[in-house]
mmCIF file of C-alpha atoms in Angstrom:
data_model
loop_
_atom_site.group_PDB
_atom_site.id
_atom_site.type_symbol
_atom_site.label_atom_id
_atom_site.label_comp_id
_atom_site.label_asym_id
_atom_site.label_seq_id
_atom_site.Cartn_x
_atom_site.Cartn_y
_atom_site.Cartn_z
ATOM 1 C CA GLN A 1 0.000 0.000 0.000
ATOM 2 C CA ASN A 2 2.956 2.313 0.571
ATOM 3 C CA HIS A 3 4.362 1.769 -2.950
ATOM 4 C CA LYS A 4 3.040 2.788 -6.268
ATOM 5 C CA LEU A 5 2.127 -0.427 -8.042
ATOM 6 C CA ASP A 6 2.595 1.145 -11.475
ATOM 7 C CA ALA A 7 6.188 2.155 -10.662
ATOM 8 C CA PHE A 8 6.895 -1.310 -9.254
ATOM 9 C CA ALA A 9 5.422 -3.032 -12.339
ATOM 10 C CA SER A 10 7.429 -0.742 -14.621
ATOM 11 C CA GLY A 11 10.614 -1.521 -12.701
ATOM 12 C CA CYS A 12 9.977 -5.254 -12.973
ATOM 13 C CA ASP A 13 9.369 -4.903 -16.697
ATOM 14 C CA LYS A 14 12.667 -3.060 -17.225
ATOM 15 C CA ALA A 15 14.516 -5.576 -15.045
ATOM 16 C CA GLY A 16 13.007 -8.394 -17.102
ATOM 17 C CA GLN A 17 14.154 -6.772 -20.348
ATOM 18 C CA LYS A 18 17.664 -6.409 -18.960
ATOM 19 C CA LEU A 19 17.724 -10.030 -17.808
ATOM 20 C CA GLU A 20 16.497 -11.198 -21.204
ATOM 21 C CA ALA A 21 19.161 -9.154 -22.983
ATOM 22 C CA PHE A 22 21.804 -10.518 -20.602
ATOM 23 C CA GLY A 23 20.574 -14.032 -21.244
ATOM 24 C CA GLN A 24 20.860 -13.531 -25.008
ATOM 25 C CA LYS A 25 24.422 -12.309 -24.602
ATOM 26 C CA MET A 26 25.276 -15.226 -22.332
ATOM 27 C CA THR A 27 23.828 -17.616 -24.912
ATOM 28 C CA ILE A 28 26.408 -16.333 -27.397
ATOM 29 C CA VAL A 29 29.183 -16.638 -24.808
ATOM 30 C CA SER A 30 28.190 -20.140 -23.736
ATOM 31 C CA ALA A 31 27.879 -21.188 -27.382
ATOM 32 C CA GLY A 32 31.406 -19.892 -27.927
ATOM 33 C CA ILE A 33 32.658 -21.797 -24.895
ATOM 34 C CA ALA A 34 30.962 -24.955 -26.147
ATOM 35 C CA ALA A 35 32.452 -24.511 -29.624
ATOM 36 C CA PHE A 36 35.888 -23.942 -28.089
ATOM 37 C CA GLY A 37 35.524 -27.089 -26.010
ATOM 38 C CA ILE A 38 34.464 -29.154 -29.027
ATOM 39 C CA SER A 39 37.336 -27.760 -31.111
ATOM 40 C CA ALA A 40 39.842 -28.462 -28.339
ATOM 41 C CA ALA A 41 38.542 -32.013 -27.956
ATOM 42 C CA LYS A 42 38.713 -32.566 -31.739
ATOM 43 C CA MET A 43 42.361 -31.448 -31.801
ATOM 44 C CA ALA A 44 43.106 -33.749 -28.877
ATOM 45 C CA VAL A 45 41.412 -36.695 -30.600
ATOM 46 C CA ASP A 46 43.378 -36.110 -33.832
ATOM 47 C CA PHE A 47 46.688 -35.944 -31.963
ATOM 48 C CA GLU A 48 45.804 -39.020 -29.926
ATOM 49 C CA ASP A 49 45.150 -40.898 -33.170
ATOM 50 C CA SER A 50 48.515 -39.727 -34.562
ATOM 51 C CA MET A 51 50.273 -40.894 -31.391
ATOM 52 C CA ALA A 52 48.484 -44.244 -31.557
ATOM 53 C CA LYS A 53 49.928 -44.633 -35.060
ATOM 54 C CA VAL A 54 53.441 -43.833 -33.784
ATOM 55 C CA SER A 55 53.032 -46.292 -30.896
ATOM 56 C CA THR A 56 52.473 -49.175 -33.327
ATOM 57 C CA ILE A 57 55.999 -48.837 -34.691
ATOM 58 C CA MET A 58 58.103 -47.281 -31.915
ATOM 59 C CA ASP A 59 60.316 -49.227 -29.527
ATOM 60 C CA THR A 60 58.945 -48.479 -26.055
ATOM 61 C CA GLY A 61 62.136 -49.977 -24.619
ATOM 62 C CA GLU A 62 63.984 -46.904 -25.904
ATOM 63 C CA MET A 63 61.303 -44.338 -25.127
ATOM 64 C CA SER A 64 57.872 -44.424 -23.526
ATOM 65 C CA THR A 65 54.774 -43.309 -25.401
ATOM 66 C CA GLY A 66 54.244 -40.504 -22.897
ATOM 67 C CA ASP A 67 57.797 -39.185 -23.353
ATOM 68 C CA MET A 68 57.403 -39.422 -27.116
ATOM 69 C CA SER A 69 54.155 -37.436 -26.966
ATOM 70 C CA THR A 70 55.835 -34.729 -24.881
ATOM 71 C CA ALA A 71 58.877 -34.614 -27.186
ATOM 72 C CA ILE A 72 56.663 -34.263 -30.270
ATOM 73 C CA THR A 73 54.609 -31.462 -28.687
ATOM 74 C CA ASP A 74 57.792 -29.657 -27.603
ATOM 75 C CA LEU A 75 59.207 -29.906 -31.121
ATOM 76 C CA SER A 76 55.922 -28.601 -32.525
ATOM 77 C CA ASN A 77 56.128 -25.600 -30.173
ATOM 78 C CA GLU A 78 59.746 -25.052 -31.198
ATOM 79 C CA THR A 79 59.235 -25.210 -34.962
ATOM 80 C CA GLY A 80 55.687 -23.943 -35.532
ATOM 81 C CA ILE A 81 54.688 -27.143 -37.332
ATOM 82 C CA ALA A 82 51.465 -28.858 -36.247
ATOM 83 C CA ALA A 83 51.928 -31.591 -33.650
ATOM 84 C CA GLY A 84 50.006 -34.060 -35.826
ATOM 85 C CA ASP A 85 52.379 -33.415 -38.746
ATOM 86 C CA ILE A 86 55.383 -33.869 -36.471
ATOM 87 C CA ALA A 87 53.935 -37.178 -35.253
ATOM 88 C CA ASP A 88 53.442 -38.350 -38.848
ATOM 89 C CA ASN A 89 57.051 -37.413 -39.660
ATOM 90 C CA VAL A 90 58.307 -39.282 -36.593
ATOM 91 C CA TYR A 91 56.344 -42.346 -37.722
ATOM 92 C CA ASN A 92 57.871 -42.089 -41.207
ATOM 93 C CA ALA A 93 61.373 -41.610 -39.789
ATOM 94 C CA ILE A 94 61.084 -44.758 -37.673
ATOM 95 C CA SER A 95 59.514 -46.603 -40.594
ATOM 96 C CA ALA A 96 62.484 -45.574 -42.771
ATOM 97 C CA GLY A 97 64.937 -47.116 -40.317
ATOM 98 C CA GLN A 98 65.683 -44.457 -37.710
ATOM 99 C CA LYS A 99 65.816 -45.625 -34.095
ATOM 100 C CA THR A 100 62.981 -44.552 -31.809
ATOM 101 C CA GLY A 101 65.370 -42.613 -29.599
ATOM 102 C CA ASP A 102 66.808 -40.725 -32.613
ATOM 103 C CA ALA A 103 63.552 -40.123 -34.474
ATOM 104 C CA VAL A 104 62.485 -36.819 -32.895
ATOM 105 C CA ASN A 105 65.928 -35.242 -33.340
ATOM 106 C CA PHE A 106 65.991 -36.517 -36.927
ATOM 107 C CA VAL A 107 62.638 -34.848 -37.563
ATOM 108 C CA ARG A 108 63.944 -31.675 -35.865
ATOM 109 C CA GLN A 109 66.724 -31.528 -38.454
ATOM 110 C CA SER A 110 64.337 -32.218 -41.328
ATOM 111 C CA THR A 111 62.004 -29.406 -40.197
ATOM 112 C CA LYS A 112 64.924 -26.959 -39.943
ATOM 113 C CA LEU A 113 65.991 -28.029 -43.429
ATOM 114 C CA ALA A 114 62.439 -27.505 -44.684
ATOM 115 C CA THR A 115 62.347 -23.940 -43.352
ATOM 116 C CA ALA A 116 65.820 -23.112 -44.645
ATOM 117 C CA GLY A 117 65.251 -24.870 -47.976
ATOM 118 C CA PHE A 118 61.736 -23.630 -48.850
ATOM 119 C CA ALA A 119 60.274 -27.121 -48.678
ATOM 120 C CA GLU A 120 57.679 -29.176 -46.839
ATOM 121 C CA SER A 121 58.935 -31.066 -43.801
ATOM 122 C CA GLY A 122 57.586 -34.330 -45.192
ATOM 123 C CA ASP A 123 59.605 -33.859 -48.402
ATOM 124 C CA THR A 124 62.855 -33.074 -46.600
ATOM 125 C CA LEU A 125 62.327 -36.052 -44.317
ATOM 126 C CA ASP A 126 61.922 -38.229 -47.400
ATOM 127 C CA VAL A 127 65.110 -37.039 -49.118
ATOM 128 C CA LEU A 128 67.133 -37.264 -45.893
ATOM 129 C CA THR A 129 66.026 -40.832 -45.148
ATOM 130 C CA THR A 130 66.646 -41.836 -48.781
ATOM 131 C CA ILE A 131 70.198 -40.469 -48.673
ATOM 132 C CA MET A 132 70.944 -41.873 -45.215
ATOM 133 C CA ASN A 133 69.726 -45.334 -46.152
ATOM 134 C CA ALA A 134 71.489 -45.357 -49.536
ATOM 135 C CA TYR A 135 74.844 -44.492 -47.975
ATOM 136 C CA GLY A 136 74.338 -46.395 -44.750
ATOM 137 C CA LEU A 137 74.876 -43.258 -42.648
ATOM 138 C CA SER A 138 74.203 -43.050 -38.908
ATOM 139 C CA ALA A 139 71.694 -40.643 -37.363
ATOM 140 C CA GLU A 140 74.521 -38.405 -36.122
ATOM 141 C CA GLN A 141 75.454 -37.585 -39.727
ATOM 142 C CA VAL A 142 72.079 -36.122 -40.684
ATOM 143 C CA THR A 143 73.307 -32.575 -40.010
ATOM 144 C CA ASN A 144 76.175 -33.017 -42.479
ATOM 145 C CA VAL A 145 73.758 -34.213 -45.152
ATOM 146 C CA SER A 146 71.419 -31.303 -44.443
ATOM 147 C CA ASP A 147 74.312 -28.813 -44.684
ATOM 148 C CA MET A 148 75.325 -30.178 -48.101
ATOM 149 C CA LEU A 149 71.790 -29.820 -49.419
ATOM 150 C CA ILE A 150 71.666 -26.187 -48.262
ATOM 151 C CA GLN A 151 75.093 -25.552 -49.800
ATOM 152 C CA THR A 152 73.776 -26.965 -53.082
ATOM 153 C CA GLN A 153 70.922 -24.480 -52.853
ATOM 154 C CA ASN A 154 73.396 -21.675 -52.116
ATOM 155 C CA LEU A 155 75.753 -22.459 -55.001
ATOM 156 C CA GLY A 156 73.200 -23.492 -57.634
ATOM 157 C CA LYS A 157 69.900 -22.197 -58.941
ATOM 158 C CA THR A 158 67.728 -24.661 -57.093
ATOM 159 C CA THR A 159 66.050 -25.148 -53.727
ATOM 160 C CA VAL A 160 66.012 -28.002 -51.269
ATOM 161 C CA GLY A 161 62.326 -28.346 -52.095
ATOM 162 C CA GLU A 162 63.189 -29.034 -55.753
ATOM 163 C CA LEU A 163 66.060 -31.331 -54.786
ATOM 164 C CA SER A 164 63.760 -33.317 -52.503
ATOM 165 C CA SER A 165 61.474 -34.210 -55.390
ATOM 166 C CA ALA A 166 64.319 -35.058 -57.778
ATOM 167 C CA MET A 167 67.319 -36.573 -55.993
ATOM 168 C CA GLY A 168 65.711 -39.915 -55.228
ATOM 169 C CA LYS A 169 65.801 -40.735 -58.951
ATOM 170 C CA VAL A 170 69.590 -40.478 -59.176
ATOM 171 C CA ILE A 171 70.789 -41.501 -55.706
ATOM 172 C CA LEU A 172 70.575 -45.227 -56.482
ATOM 173 C CA SER A 173 72.675 -44.771 -59.645
ATOM 174 C CA GLU A 174 75.387 -42.692 -57.990
ATOM 175 C CA ASN A 175 75.521 -44.963 -54.958
ATOM 176 C CA ALA A 176 75.762 -48.049 -57.159
ATOM 177 C CA ASN A 177 78.700 -46.408 -58.940
ATOM 178 C CA SER A 178 80.404 -45.343 -55.687
ATOM 179 C CA VAL A 179 79.859 -41.626 -56.289
ATOM 180 C CA ALA A 180 79.959 -39.784 -52.957
ATOM 181 C CA LEU A 181 77.151 -37.451 -51.902
ATOM 182 C CA ASP A 182 79.371 -34.357 -51.987
ATOM 183 C CA GLN A 183 80.144 -35.045 -55.669
ATOM 184 C CA LEU A 184 76.474 -35.471 -56.514
ATOM 185 C CA CYS A 185 75.609 -32.219 -54.728
ATOM 186 C CA ALA A 186 78.462 -30.429 -56.525
ATOM 187 C CA GLY A 187 77.030 -31.746 -59.787
ATOM 188 C CA TYR A 188 73.577 -30.356 -59.000
ATOM 189 C CA ALA A 189 75.054 -26.987 -58.008
ATOM 190 C CA ILE A 190 77.018 -26.659 -61.274
ATOM 191 C CA MET A 191 74.280 -28.005 -63.539
ATOM 192 C CA THR A 192 71.558 -25.755 -62.139
ATOM 193 C CA ALA A 193 73.908 -22.736 -61.983
ATOM 194 C CA ASN A 194 74.363 -23.219 -65.735
ATOM 195 C CA GLY A 195 70.636 -22.937 -66.332
ATOM 196 C CA VAL A 196 69.632 -26.600 -66.337
ATOM 197 C CA ALA A 197 66.467 -27.191 -64.286
ATOM 198 C CA THR A 198 66.730 -29.480 -61.270
ATOM 199 C CA ALA A 199 64.588 -32.228 -62.815
ATOM 200 C CA GLU A 200 66.569 -32.133 -66.072
ATOM 201 C CA SER A 201 69.848 -32.157 -64.139
ATOM 202 C CA THR A 202 68.674 -35.372 -62.516
ATOM 203 C CA THR A 203 67.950 -36.969 -65.892
ATOM 204 C CA TYR A 204 71.260 -35.843 -67.406
ATOM 205 C CA MET A 205 73.444 -36.941 -64.486
ATOM 206 C CA ASN A 206 71.592 -40.222 -64.087
ATOM 207 C CA SER A 207 72.231 -41.035 -67.737
ATOM 208 C CA MET A 208 75.895 -40.024 -67.488
ATOM 209 C CA LEU A 209 76.555 -42.065 -64.337
ATOM 210 C CA ASN A 210 74.911 -45.142 -65.822
ATOM 211 C CA GLU A 211 77.120 -44.941 -68.920
ATOM 212 C CA LEU A 212 80.303 -44.306 -66.955
ATOM 213 C CA GLY A 213 79.590 -47.328 -64.785
ATOM 214 C CA LYS A 214 78.300 -49.671 -67.499
ATOM 215 C CA THR A 215 80.768 -52.418 -68.320
ATOM 216 C CA GLY A 216 81.725 -52.326 -72.003
ATOM 217 C CA SER A 217 80.524 -48.781 -72.670
ATOM 218 C CA THR A 218 82.833 -46.417 -74.573
ATOM 219 C CA THR A 219 83.661 -44.498 -71.412
ATOM 220 C CA ASP A 220 84.234 -47.703 -69.434
ATOM 221 C CA VAL A 221 86.716 -48.962 -72.029
ATOM 222 C CA ILE A 222 88.583 -45.611 -71.981
ATOM 223 C CA LEU A 223 88.842 -45.547 -68.197
ATOM 224 C CA ARG A 224 90.152 -49.109 -68.043
ATOM 225 C CA GLU A 225 92.738 -48.353 -70.736
ATOM 226 C CA LYS A 226 93.918 -45.104 -69.161
ATOM 227 C CA THR A 227 93.770 -45.978 -65.447
ATOM 228 C CA GLY A 228 93.471 -49.750 -65.255
ATOM 229 C CA LYS A 229 90.309 -49.238 -63.224
ATOM 230 C CA SER A 230 86.597 -48.975 -63.855
ATOM 231 C CA PHE A 231 84.546 -45.927 -62.892
ATOM 232 C CA LYS A 232 83.403 -47.694 -59.721
ATOM 233 C CA MET A 233 87.015 -48.271 -58.688
ATOM 234 C CA ALA A 234 88.249 -44.717 -59.331
ATOM 235 C CA ASP A 235 89.222 -44.109 -55.712
ATOM 236 C CA GLY A 236 90.328 -40.576 -54.849
ATOM 237 C CA ALA A 237 89.320 -39.145 -58.222
ATOM 238 C CA SER A 238 86.546 -36.582 -58.500
ATOM 239 C CA LEU A 239 83.837 -36.852 -61.113
ATOM 240 C CA SER A 240 85.472 -34.076 -63.117
ATOM 241 C CA ASP A 241 88.838 -35.878 -62.994
ATOM 242 C CA VAL A 242 87.163 -38.890 -64.587
ATOM 243 C CA LEU A 243 85.481 -36.695 -67.212
ATOM 244 C CA ALA A 244 88.838 -35.031 -67.982
ATOM 245 C CA ILE A 245 90.296 -38.477 -68.777
ATOM 246 C CA VAL A 246 87.387 -39.199 -71.113
ATOM 247 C CA ASP A 247 87.724 -35.774 -72.750
ATOM 248 C CA GLY A 248 91.478 -36.257 -73.223
ATOM 249 C CA ALA A 249 90.897 -39.613 -74.914
ATOM 250 C CA ALA A 250 88.329 -38.006 -77.220
ATOM 251 C CA LYS A 251 90.791 -35.308 -78.299
ATOM 252 C CA GLU A 252 93.452 -37.916 -79.005
ATOM 253 C CA GLN A 253 91.050 -39.409 -81.548
ATOM 254 C CA ASN A 254 89.952 -36.010 -82.897
ATOM 255 C CA LEU A 255 86.525 -36.579 -81.389
ATOM 256 C CA SER A 256 84.359 -34.557 -79.026
ATOM 257 C CA MET A 257 83.000 -35.395 -75.582
ATOM 258 C CA SER A 258 79.601 -36.011 -77.197
ATOM 259 C CA ASP A 259 81.107 -38.858 -79.203
ATOM 260 C CA MET A 260 82.073 -40.646 -75.987
ATOM 261 C CA PHE A 261 78.483 -41.086 -74.803
ATOM 262 C CA SER A 262 75.643 -42.918 -76.489
ATOM 263 C CA SER A 263 72.961 -40.537 -75.180
ATOM 264 C CA SER A 264 72.737 -36.793 -75.638
ATOM 265 C CA GLU A 265 71.657 -36.345 -71.999
ATOM 266 C CA ALA A 266 74.802 -38.027 -70.695
ATOM 267 C CA ALA A 267 76.974 -35.964 -73.044
ATOM 268 C CA LYS A 268 75.344 -32.710 -71.904
ATOM 269 C CA ALA A 269 76.003 -33.564 -68.276
ATOM 270 C CA GLY A 270 79.645 -34.393 -69.052
ATOM 271 C CA LEU A 271 80.214 -31.180 -70.980
ATOM 272 C CA ILE A 272 78.624 -28.948 -68.330
ATOM 273 C CA LEU A 273 80.301 -30.602 -65.352
ATOM 274 C CA LEU A 274 83.766 -30.608 -66.932
ATOM 275 C CA GLY A 275 83.478 -27.077 -68.278
ATOM 276 C CA ASP A 276 86.817 -25.580 -69.328
ATOM 277 C CA SER A 277 88.693 -27.832 -66.905
ATOM 278 C CA ALA A 278 88.261 -30.002 -63.829
ATOM 279 C CA ASP A 279 89.169 -27.056 -61.586
ATOM 280 C CA THR A 280 85.659 -25.557 -61.510
ATOM 281 C CA PHE A 281 84.059 -28.780 -60.346
ATOM 282 C CA ASN A 282 86.802 -29.430 -57.807
ATOM 283 C CA THR A 283 86.417 -25.919 -56.390
ATOM 284 C CA THR A 284 82.680 -26.478 -55.941
ATOM 285 C CA LEU A 285 83.427 -29.871 -54.447
ATOM 286 C CA GLY A 286 85.702 -28.215 -51.897
ATOM 287 C CA GLN A 287 82.923 -25.800 -50.935
ATOM 288 C CA MET A 288 80.553 -28.730 -50.539
ATOM 289 C CA ARG A 289 82.977 -30.443 -48.187
ATOM 290 C CA ASN A 290 83.209 -27.263 -46.114
ATOM 291 C CA SER A 291 79.486 -26.679 -45.710
ATOM 292 C CA THR A 292 79.327 -27.223 -41.938
ATOM 293 C CA GLY A 293 76.762 -24.918 -40.337
ATOM 294 C CA ALA A 294 75.013 -24.020 -43.608
ATOM 295 C CA THR A 295 71.615 -25.205 -42.355
ATOM 296 C CA ASP A 296 71.801 -23.271 -39.084
ATOM 297 C CA THR A 297 72.884 -20.116 -40.921
ATOM 298 C CA ALA A 298 70.054 -20.303 -43.447
ATOM 299 C CA PHE A 299 67.544 -21.275 -40.761
ATOM 300 C CA GLY A 300 68.547 -18.254 -38.672
ATOM 301 C CA LYS A 301 67.876 -15.931 -41.609
ATOM 302 C CA MET A 302 64.383 -17.381 -42.002
ATOM 303 C CA LYS A 303 63.397 -16.487 -38.426
ATOM 304 C CA THR A 304 61.392 -13.448 -39.469
ATOM 305 C CA THR A 305 58.483 -11.788 -37.673
ATOM 306 C CA SER A 306 56.043 -13.924 -39.645
ATOM 307 C CA TYR A 307 57.939 -17.055 -38.609
ATOM 308 C CA ASP A 308 57.826 -16.030 -34.947
ATOM 309 C CA THR A 309 54.094 -15.334 -35.280
ATOM 310 C CA LYS A 310 53.536 -18.743 -36.830
ATOM 311 C CA VAL A 311 55.422 -20.399 -33.968
ATOM 312 C CA THR A 312 53.431 -18.469 -31.358
ATOM 313 C CA LEU A 313 50.063 -19.304 -32.942
ATOM 314 C CA ASN A 314 51.011 -22.951 -33.217
ATOM 315 C CA GLU A 315 52.034 -22.974 -29.564
ATOM 316 C CA LEU A 316 48.600 -21.569 -28.720
ATOM 317 C CA LYS A 317 46.983 -24.365 -30.737
ATOM 318 C CA ASN A 318 48.983 -26.919 -28.808
ATOM 319 C CA THR A 319 47.841 -25.357 -25.534
ATOM 320 C CA VAL A 320 44.248 -25.692 -26.713
ATOM 321 C CA MET A 321 44.970 -29.284 -27.746
ATOM 322 C CA GLN A 322 46.337 -30.072 -24.284
ATOM 323 C CA PHE A 323 43.215 -28.496 -22.778
ATOM 324 C CA GLY A 324 41.217 -30.797 -25.058
ATOM 325 C CA GLN A 325 43.094 -33.779 -23.676
ATOM 326 C CA THR A 326 41.965 -32.711 -20.194
ATOM 327 C CA ILE A 327 38.390 -32.388 -21.446
ATOM 328 C CA LEU A 328 38.492 -35.897 -22.907
ATOM 329 C CA THR A 329 39.884 -37.348 -19.685
ATOM 330 C CA SER A 330 37.293 -35.562 -17.564
ATOM 331 C CA ALA A 331 34.360 -36.197 -19.876
ATOM 332 C CA ALA A 332 35.013 -39.873 -20.568
ATOM 333 C CA PRO A 333 32.951 -41.204 -17.583
ATOM 334 C CA ILE A 334 30.054 -38.859 -18.407
ATOM 335 C CA ILE A 335 30.115 -39.881 -22.073
ATOM 336 C CA ASP A 336 30.052 -43.551 -21.065
ATOM 337 C CA GLN A 337 27.058 -42.982 -18.748
ATOM 338 C CA PHE A 338 25.246 -41.005 -21.430
ATOM 339 C CA SER A 339 25.912 -43.728 -23.989
ATOM 340 C CA ASP A 340 24.498 -46.363 -21.629
ATOM 341 C CA LYS A 341 21.330 -44.331 -21.079
ATOM 342 C CA VAL A 342 20.867 -43.796 -24.833
ATOM 343 C CA LYS A 343 21.117 -47.560 -25.336
#
């Protein structure tokens, strides 16, 4: 009786409007929270699946699954590459013959090479494992291989990304003919620097190496006559030294280098790699053998603001993923109960 009912009713009406508006805003917020939770859980599920894949091939005697998961997440935070992609690369590294205990460090080197060499981490992992397996190299030598690939990029007109897609086609030939990796890389540097595309360089050098190493070929006969050895047995001689012997034999017969090879591709490779003399190739070979630190130097130059931003955003994603793992752990009993009730 002491209050005006109209004023009270009006106040209630305004309060109701404010509560309704607040409720609408909270609906948006709660929807956002729910979406965030679902997204976090999805990321956690995907990573858990990737880790399950790794666990099928890893040696838990060398490293536990939990330690492997932590190491992969740490490497993802360090490099800015998604944790799931890192896990896939670790699986591929182990599958390609790397030990479980060495796999994460091997992938670390391949991701650094990818950044420094303008390539995808999966591609650099592939070329590194191919080279390591072909030459029977230990995991500790992966940095040396990576440095040579970067030096090839520095000295030639190619990228590690292009080399990754091409080198596998010639590595078997050069390994079968006892051609060292530094000589192959020097060949790529010189060929591409002279305007030959990376893929074509692969075709040319592959053809040349096969002819040099083929028993009974013109070049094989020349090498045996001049040195008493085949191409495979030419210990201590560089590729250009061998080509100089072939070129000298051609001049003795008033022939050209092209006459010494049965294919035009092989002849082109021989002419370009020999150049005016063996000195050019041997100089490049020396630079290839002194390429230590090339990957770290190139990688350091690629650490731009955009790279740092990418790393930071990826670290945030991993934090969300770890939150999702907590959600999955906490929600599992509720989900089971709900599933039972639905049944």
